[in-house]
Amino acid sequence: MSPRAKHVEPVMRALARAIDGLELPAVEKISESRKEDPFHVLIATLLSARTQDATTLAASTRLFEVAQSPRTMAKLTVKRIERLIYPVSFYRHKARHVKATCRLLIERFGGRVPETMGELLTLPGVGRKTANLVLILAFKSERNICVDTHVHRISNRLGWVRTRTPDETERALYGATAARWWPSINLYLVTWGQNVCRPVYPRCGECVLTAWCPRVGVARTARTTAAAPGEKVAV
Ligand code: SF4
């Protein structure tokens, strides 16, 4: 197991305070409004990949207004699902995955969302990110970390991990962070990534984490073009 990363404790405490009042990520909002229903969390997470939060929220709402359960959603044609979820990215692929997932939930799992990582990964379009988020939000797992592009990017900028892919980051974070933070890492870092530590031009000048952040890989920030510590500014 890799050694614990530095400053996880103060960073997570600072984020807990700082995200209070910021807009929640779309799937968190849907989970809250749908009383953590596993099926709704699963479908909303499938729709959310590479899609703006506002689009995910609107598409999920339209779909759930027409079909609330795997049985009713499985009866929709792929074309109908496409029209309901458009313009989420890859809406044609996602519509097929939604329909196939509903069928499998009915055929193999009695119309319920399974509660194990292994079973969730058998569903079409479900990868570790989706499975982890379903386990955390819907089944209240405290043993999972959900890593998307925000968590991957910020964990590397903070120097907690040194990884190339979200899957590598997930594995590394289990060793680098204390277990009590695992269920919160996604909510805190995604919210921070959408508002402050953005993919390009992060707002380091306004960030509450500057005291603990080495800004690994950050060449330019939103407010100034000054180089991050120890790094050259690209010209
Ligand atoms: S200081 Fe900059 S790079 Fe570090 S977490 Fe904050 S915004 Fe991101």
mmCIF file of N, CA, C and O and ligand atoms in Angstrom, residues 11 15 153-154 157-158 189 192 196-198 201-216 218 221, ligand 1:
data_model
loop_
_atom_site.group_PDB
_atom_site.id
_atom_site.type_symbol
_atom_site.label_atom_id
_atom_site.label_comp_id
_atom_site.label_asym_id
_atom_site.label_seq_id
_atom_site.Cartn_x
_atom_site.Cartn_y
_atom_site.Cartn_z
ATOM 1 N N VAL A 11 -6.982 19.562 3.936
ATOM 2 C CA VAL A 11 -7.627 19.850 2.646
ATOM 3 C C VAL A 11 -9.100 19.451 2.697
ATOM 4 O O VAL A 11 -9.984 20.224 2.302
ATOM 5 N N LEU A 15 -12.292 21.890 2.428
ATOM 6 C CA LEU A 15 -13.286 21.723 1.362
ATOM 7 C C LEU A 15 -14.690 21.550 1.933
ATOM 8 O O LEU A 15 -15.661 22.059 1.370
ATOM 9 N N ARG A 153 -7.857 14.701 -11.736
ATOM 10 C CA ARG A 153 -7.033 15.896 -11.964
ATOM 11 C C ARG A 153 -6.597 16.546 -10.651
ATOM 12 O O ARG A 153 -5.418 16.835 -10.439
ATOM 13 N N ILE A 154 -7.543 16.744 -9.738
ATOM 14 C CA ILE A 154 -7.223 17.498 -8.518
ATOM 15 C C ILE A 154 -6.342 16.671 -7.581
ATOM 16 O O ILE A 154 -5.439 17.212 -6.935
ATOM 17 N N ARG A 157 -2.970 17.292 -8.909
ATOM 18 C CA ARG A 157 -2.497 18.657 -8.651
ATOM 19 C C ARG A 157 -2.103 18.833 -7.190
ATOM 20 O O ARG A 157 -1.147 19.538 -6.864
ATOM 21 N N LEU A 158 -2.867 18.191 -6.305
ATOM 22 C CA LEU A 158 -2.571 18.290 -4.873
ATOM 23 C C LEU A 158 -1.351 17.454 -4.480
ATOM 24 O O LEU A 158 -0.865 17.553 -3.347
ATOM 25 N N LEU A 189 -14.301 17.017 -4.295
ATOM 26 C CA LEU A 189 -13.395 17.378 -5.390
ATOM 27 C C LEU A 189 -14.148 17.711 -6.679
ATOM 28 O O LEU A 189 -13.713 18.574 -7.446
ATOM 29 N N TRP A 192 -15.392 21.213 -6.185
ATOM 30 C CA TRP A 192 -14.266 22.148 -6.299
ATOM 31 C C TRP A 192 -13.788 22.250 -7.744
ATOM 32 O O TRP A 192 -13.442 23.326 -8.236
ATOM 33 N N VAL A 196 -13.747 25.938 -8.912
ATOM 34 C CA VAL A 196 -12.470 26.621 -8.646
ATOM 35 C C VAL A 196 -11.290 25.941 -9.356
ATOM 36 O O VAL A 196 -10.595 26.563 -10.159
ATOM 37 N N CYS A 197 -11.074 24.676 -9.071
ATOM 38 C CA CYS A 197 -9.913 23.981 -9.650
ATOM 39 C C CYS A 197 -10.306 23.401 -11.006
ATOM 40 O O CYS A 197 -10.324 22.197 -11.222
ATOM 41 N N ARG A 198 -10.607 24.319 -11.925
ATOM 42 C CA ARG A 198 -11.132 23.920 -13.225
ATOM 43 C C ARG A 198 -10.034 23.278 -14.080
ATOM 44 O O ARG A 198 -8.844 23.473 -13.805
ATOM 45 N N TYR A 201 -6.925 26.875 -16.614
ATOM 46 C CA TYR A 201 -6.934 28.112 -15.830
ATOM 47 C C TYR A 201 -7.640 27.952 -14.483
ATOM 48 O O TYR A 201 -8.650 28.608 -14.215
ATOM 49 N N PRO A 202 -7.133 27.064 -13.628
ATOM 50 C CA PRO A 202 -7.725 26.949 -12.290
ATOM 51 C C PRO A 202 -7.612 28.271 -11.543
ATOM 52 O O PRO A 202 -6.682 29.051 -11.777
ATOM 53 N N ARG A 203 -8.578 28.539 -10.667
ATOM 54 C CA ARG A 203 -8.627 29.830 -9.967
ATOM 55 C C ARG A 203 -7.831 29.748 -8.662
ATOM 56 O O ARG A 203 -8.379 29.883 -7.561
ATOM 57 N N CYS A 204 -6.527 29.512 -8.792
ATOM 58 C CA CYS A 204 -5.675 29.320 -7.610
ATOM 59 C C CYS A 204 -5.686 30.554 -6.710
ATOM 60 O O CYS A 204 -5.567 30.443 -5.488
ATOM 61 N N GLY A 205 -5.842 31.747 -7.316
ATOM 62 C CA GLY A 205 -5.843 32.975 -6.520
ATOM 63 C C GLY A 205 -7.006 33.056 -5.555
ATOM 64 O O GLY A 205 -6.965 33.807 -4.587
ATOM 65 N N GLU A 206 -8.067 32.292 -5.817
ATOM 66 C CA GLU A 206 -9.248 32.321 -4.940
ATOM 67 C C GLU A 206 -9.407 31.017 -4.171
ATOM 68 O O GLU A 206 -10.434 30.796 -3.530
ATOM 69 N N CYS A 207 -8.412 30.138 -4.241
ATOM 70 C CA CYS A 207 -8.576 28.785 -3.705
ATOM 71 C C CYS A 207 -8.186 28.710 -2.232
ATOM 72 O O CYS A 207 -7.138 29.226 -1.836
ATOM 73 N N VAL A 208 -9.012 28.033 -1.443
ATOM 74 C CA VAL A 208 -8.735 27.890 -0.007
ATOM 75 C C VAL A 208 -7.676 26.813 0.266
ATOM 76 O O VAL A 208 -7.324 26.578 1.414
ATOM 77 N N LEU A 209 -7.202 26.160 -0.781
ATOM 78 C CA LEU A 209 -6.254 25.050 -0.585
ATOM 79 C C LEU A 209 -4.806 25.435 -0.878
ATOM 80 O O LEU A 209 -3.919 24.581 -0.845
ATOM 81 N N THR A 210 -4.548 26.696 -1.180
ATOM 82 C CA THR A 210 -3.205 27.076 -1.645
ATOM 83 C C THR A 210 -2.103 26.706 -0.650
ATOM 84 O O THR A 210 -0.994 26.379 -1.054
ATOM 85 N N ALA A 211 -2.407 26.753 0.653
ATOM 86 C CA ALA A 211 -1.371 26.464 1.657
ATOM 87 C C ALA A 211 -0.871 25.028 1.561
ATOM 88 O O ALA A 211 0.251 24.728 1.980
ATOM 89 N N TRP A 212 -1.704 24.130 1.025
ATOM 90 C CA TRP A 212 -1.330 22.710 0.999
ATOM 91 C C TRP A 212 -1.160 22.173 -0.418
ATOM 92 O O TRP A 212 -0.915 20.987 -0.597
ATOM 93 N N CYS A 213 -1.328 23.044 -1.430
ATOM 94 C CA CYS A 213 -1.349 22.535 -2.811
ATOM 95 C C CYS A 213 -0.071 22.898 -3.564
ATOM 96 O O CYS A 213 0.209 24.085 -3.773
ATOM 97 N N PRO A 214 0.696 21.903 -4.004
ATOM 98 C CA PRO A 214 1.909 22.183 -4.789
ATOM 99 C C PRO A 214 1.598 22.498 -6.257
ATOM 100 O O PRO A 214 2.496 22.780 -7.030
ATOM 101 N N ARG A 215 0.338 22.425 -6.633
ATOM 102 C CA ARG A 215 -0.117 22.747 -8.002
ATOM 103 C C ARG A 215 0.663 21.954 -9.055
ATOM 104 O O ARG A 215 1.160 22.511 -10.034
ATOM 105 N N VAL A 216 0.756 20.680 -8.832
ATOM 106 C CA VAL A 216 1.501 19.816 -9.760
ATOM 107 C C VAL A 216 0.869 19.879 -11.153
ATOM 108 O O VAL A 216 -0.331 19.653 -11.316
ATOM 109 N N VAL A 218 0.276 22.447 -13.006
ATOM 110 C CA VAL A 218 -0.466 23.666 -13.343
ATOM 111 C C VAL A 218 0.517 24.703 -13.876
ATOM 112 O O VAL A 218 1.401 25.157 -13.162
ATOM 113 N N THR A 221 -2.763 29.975 -14.334
ATOM 114 C CA THR A 221 -3.977 30.034 -13.533
ATOM 115 C C THR A 221 -4.891 31.128 -14.067
ATOM 116 O O THR A 221 -4.503 31.898 -14.941
HETATM 117 S S1 SF4 B 1 -4.392 25.853 -5.498
HETATM 118 FE FE1 SF4 B 1 -4.945 25.793 -7.687
HETATM 119 S S2 SF4 B 1 -4.310 23.753 -8.398
HETATM 120 FE FE2 SF4 B 1 -4.389 23.679 -6.145
HETATM 121 S S3 SF4 B 1 -6.454 22.939 -5.675
HETATM 122 FE FE3 SF4 B 1 -6.545 25.178 -5.645
HETATM 123 S S4 SF4 B 1 -7.190 25.762 -7.725
HETATM 124 FE FE4 SF4 B 1 -6.473 23.615 -7.806
#
